[in-house]
Tab-separated table of C-alpha atoms in Angstrom:
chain	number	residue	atom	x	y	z
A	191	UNK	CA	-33.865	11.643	9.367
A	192	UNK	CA	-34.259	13.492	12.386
A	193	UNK	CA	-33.771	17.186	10.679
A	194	UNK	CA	-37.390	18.197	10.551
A	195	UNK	CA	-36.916	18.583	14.788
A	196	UNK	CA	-33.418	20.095	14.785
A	197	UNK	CA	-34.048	23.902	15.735
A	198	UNK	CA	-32.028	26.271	13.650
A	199	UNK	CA	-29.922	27.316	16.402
A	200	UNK	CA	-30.356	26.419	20.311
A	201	UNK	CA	-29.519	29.122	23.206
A	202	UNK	CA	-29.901	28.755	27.094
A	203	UNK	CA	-32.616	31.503	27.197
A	204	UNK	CA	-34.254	33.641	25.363
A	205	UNK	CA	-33.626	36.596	27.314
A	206	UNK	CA	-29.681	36.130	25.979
A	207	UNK	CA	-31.033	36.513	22.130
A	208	UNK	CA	-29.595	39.308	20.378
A	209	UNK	CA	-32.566	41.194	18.691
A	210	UNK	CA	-31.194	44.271	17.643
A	211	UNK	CA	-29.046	41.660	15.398
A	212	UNK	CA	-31.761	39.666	14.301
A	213	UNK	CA	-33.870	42.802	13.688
A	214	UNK	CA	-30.599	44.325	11.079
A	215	UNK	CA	-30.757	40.797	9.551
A	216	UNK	CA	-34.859	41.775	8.213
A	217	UNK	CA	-36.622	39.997	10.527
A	218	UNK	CA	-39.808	41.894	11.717
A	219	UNK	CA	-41.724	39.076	13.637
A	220	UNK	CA	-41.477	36.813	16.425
A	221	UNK	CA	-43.747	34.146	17.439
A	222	UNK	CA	-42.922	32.705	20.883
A	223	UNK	CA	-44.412	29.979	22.829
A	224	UNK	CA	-45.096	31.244	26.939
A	225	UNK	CA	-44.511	28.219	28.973
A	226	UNK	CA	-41.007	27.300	30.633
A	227	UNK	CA	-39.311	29.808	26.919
A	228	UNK	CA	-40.313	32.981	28.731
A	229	UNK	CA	-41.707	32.582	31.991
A	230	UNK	CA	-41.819	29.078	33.977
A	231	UNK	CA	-44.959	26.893	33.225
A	232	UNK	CA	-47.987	28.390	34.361
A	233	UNK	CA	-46.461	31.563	35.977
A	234	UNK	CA	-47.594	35.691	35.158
A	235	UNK	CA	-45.582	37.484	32.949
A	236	UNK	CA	-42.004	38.602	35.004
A	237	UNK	CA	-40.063	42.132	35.005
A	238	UNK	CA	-37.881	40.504	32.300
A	239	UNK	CA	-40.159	39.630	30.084
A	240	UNK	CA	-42.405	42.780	30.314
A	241	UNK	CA	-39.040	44.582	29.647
A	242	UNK	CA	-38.363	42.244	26.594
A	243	UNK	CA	-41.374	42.914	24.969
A	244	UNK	CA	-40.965	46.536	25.199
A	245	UNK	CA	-37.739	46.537	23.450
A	246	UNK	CA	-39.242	44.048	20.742
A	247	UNK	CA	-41.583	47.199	20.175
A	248	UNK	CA	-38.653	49.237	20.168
A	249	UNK	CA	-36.773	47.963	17.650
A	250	UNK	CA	-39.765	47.594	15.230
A	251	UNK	CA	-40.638	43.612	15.928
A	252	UNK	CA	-44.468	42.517	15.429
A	253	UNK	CA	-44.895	39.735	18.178
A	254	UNK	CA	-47.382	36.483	19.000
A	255	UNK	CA	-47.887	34.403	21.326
A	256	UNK	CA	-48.483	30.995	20.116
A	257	UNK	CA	-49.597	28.665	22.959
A	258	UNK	CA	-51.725	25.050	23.589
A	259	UNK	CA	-52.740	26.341	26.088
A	260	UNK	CA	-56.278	27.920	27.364
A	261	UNK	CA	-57.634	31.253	26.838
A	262	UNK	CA	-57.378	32.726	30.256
A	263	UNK	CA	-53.715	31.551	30.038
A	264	UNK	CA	-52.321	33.071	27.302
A	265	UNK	CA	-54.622	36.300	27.464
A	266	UNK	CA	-53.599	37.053	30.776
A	267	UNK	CA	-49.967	37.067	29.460
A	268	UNK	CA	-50.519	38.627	26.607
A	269	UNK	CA	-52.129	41.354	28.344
A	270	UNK	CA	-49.259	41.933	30.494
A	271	UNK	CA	-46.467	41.703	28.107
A	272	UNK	CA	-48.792	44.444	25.399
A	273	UNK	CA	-48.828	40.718	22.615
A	274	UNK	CA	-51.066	39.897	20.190
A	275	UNK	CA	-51.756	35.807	21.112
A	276	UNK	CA	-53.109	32.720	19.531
A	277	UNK	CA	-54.662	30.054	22.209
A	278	UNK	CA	-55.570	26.136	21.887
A	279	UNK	CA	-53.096	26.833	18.701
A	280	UNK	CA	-52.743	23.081	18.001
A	281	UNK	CA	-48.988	23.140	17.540
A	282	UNK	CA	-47.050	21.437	15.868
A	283	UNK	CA	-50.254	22.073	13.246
A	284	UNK	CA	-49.359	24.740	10.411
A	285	UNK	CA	-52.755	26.530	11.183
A	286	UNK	CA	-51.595	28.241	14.285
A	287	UNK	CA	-48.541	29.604	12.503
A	288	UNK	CA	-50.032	30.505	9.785
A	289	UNK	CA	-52.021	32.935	11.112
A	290	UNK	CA	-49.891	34.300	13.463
A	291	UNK	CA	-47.842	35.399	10.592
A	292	UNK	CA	-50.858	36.557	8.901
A	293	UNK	CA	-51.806	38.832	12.968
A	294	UNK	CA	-48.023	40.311	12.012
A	295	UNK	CA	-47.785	40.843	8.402
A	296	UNK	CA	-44.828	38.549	8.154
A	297	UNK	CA	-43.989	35.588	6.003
A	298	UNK	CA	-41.737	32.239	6.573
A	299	UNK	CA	-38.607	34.385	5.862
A	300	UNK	CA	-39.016	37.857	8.331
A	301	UNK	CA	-40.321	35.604	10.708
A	302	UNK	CA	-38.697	33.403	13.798
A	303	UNK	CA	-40.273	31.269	16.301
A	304	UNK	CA	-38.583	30.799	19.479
A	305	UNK	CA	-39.919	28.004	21.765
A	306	UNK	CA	-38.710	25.249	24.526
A	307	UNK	CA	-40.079	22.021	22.800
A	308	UNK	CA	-38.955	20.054	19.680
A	309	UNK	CA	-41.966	18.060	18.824
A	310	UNK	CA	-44.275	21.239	19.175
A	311	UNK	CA	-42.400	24.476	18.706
A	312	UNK	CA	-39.438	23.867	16.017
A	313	UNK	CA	-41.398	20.986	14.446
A	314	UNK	CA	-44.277	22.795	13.471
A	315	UNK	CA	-42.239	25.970	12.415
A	316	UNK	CA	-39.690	24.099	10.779
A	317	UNK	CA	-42.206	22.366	8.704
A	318	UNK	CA	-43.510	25.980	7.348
A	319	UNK	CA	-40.001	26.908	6.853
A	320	UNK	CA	-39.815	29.652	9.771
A	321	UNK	CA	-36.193	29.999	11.315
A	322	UNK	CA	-36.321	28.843	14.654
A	323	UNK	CA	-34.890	29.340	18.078
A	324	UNK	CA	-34.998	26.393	20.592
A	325	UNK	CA	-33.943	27.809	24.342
A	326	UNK	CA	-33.605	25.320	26.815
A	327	UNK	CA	-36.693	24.881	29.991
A	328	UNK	CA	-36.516	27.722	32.383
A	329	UNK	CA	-38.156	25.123	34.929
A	330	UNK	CA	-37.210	21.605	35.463
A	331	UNK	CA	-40.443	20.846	36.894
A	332	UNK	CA	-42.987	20.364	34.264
A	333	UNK	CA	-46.325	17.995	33.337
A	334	UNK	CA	-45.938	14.417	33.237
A	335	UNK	CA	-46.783	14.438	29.307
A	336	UNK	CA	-43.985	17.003	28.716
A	337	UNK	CA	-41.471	14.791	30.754
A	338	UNK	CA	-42.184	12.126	28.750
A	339	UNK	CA	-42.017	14.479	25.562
A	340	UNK	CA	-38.487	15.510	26.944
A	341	UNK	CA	-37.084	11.667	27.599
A	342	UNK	CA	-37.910	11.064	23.665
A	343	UNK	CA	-36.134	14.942	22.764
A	344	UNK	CA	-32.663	13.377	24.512
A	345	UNK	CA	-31.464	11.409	21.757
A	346	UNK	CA	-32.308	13.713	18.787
A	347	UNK	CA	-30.589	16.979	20.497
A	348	UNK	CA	-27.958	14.211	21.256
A	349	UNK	CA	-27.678	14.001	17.013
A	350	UNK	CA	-28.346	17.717	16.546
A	351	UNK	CA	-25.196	18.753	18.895
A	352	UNK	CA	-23.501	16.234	17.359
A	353	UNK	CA	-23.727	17.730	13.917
A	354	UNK	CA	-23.078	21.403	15.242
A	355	UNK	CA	-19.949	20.230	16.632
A	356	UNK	CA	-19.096	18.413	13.521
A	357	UNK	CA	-19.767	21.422	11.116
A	358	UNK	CA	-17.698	23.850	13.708
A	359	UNK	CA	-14.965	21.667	13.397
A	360	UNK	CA	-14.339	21.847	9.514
């Protein structure tokens, strides 16, 4: 029932993601969200995630940023982190990932989406079929709609741990 906004896997941050892995495994592009998956809400892009995006380049990875959020916002990121972006992307629409795909060259299966929010991020990739990445909030202090997004997230990750501990155990 609640599948469609279980994230493929689930890590603490995304710094800890092993690329060069994911990179070996054929995937060639990576569509993040910005707020609280690489930097905390609202902030400029941080040594880590400058350095990040450099190795993404490195290892051959095409990269958006896919974000609600206003222009100035996600450019200004963008800008500092060397990304191609996508503003006012009306996530958890398809049209936003679409066409980020389409900015890479990718399709649903050399593509992963990484993001901090279930009923945005993984819902809207999942629904397209991209393999996704949920990493928990770098900042507990977020907008009043997002708290409220996150109090109705707590008993669906309650289900989705639950079956990953289930399937680890057989």
């Amino acid at each position: 029932m609640f599948h469609t906004w279980y994230p493929g896997e689930e890590v603490t941050s995304t710094y800890q993601i092993d690329f060069t892995t994911l990179r070996q495994q054929g995937y060639c592009g990576i569509i993040f969200d910005i707020d609280n998956t690489l930097v905390p809400h609202g902030a400029p892009a941080d040594e880590s995630a400058i350095a990040l995006f450099e190795q993404l380049r490195s290892l051959g990875f095409e990269t958006v940023l896919l974000s609600n959020n206003k222009e100035p916002r996600v450019k200004g990121f963008a800008e500092q982190v060397k990304s191609r972006y996508l503003y006012k992307a009306g996530k958890p629409g398809a049209k936003g990932y679409t066409r980020a795909m389409e900015l890479m060259g990718t399709d649903k299966d050399t593509t992963l989406f990484i993001g901090d929010q279930l009923f945005t991020d993984i819902w809207g990739a999942n629904r397209l079929g991209i393999r996704t990445i949920l990493t928990k909030p770098i900042d507990p202090k977020e907008e009043i709609q997002i708290v409220l997004k996150r109090l109705l997230e707590k008993p669906i990750l309650y289900l989705y741990h639950r079956k990953v501990k289930h399937e680890q155990s057989k």
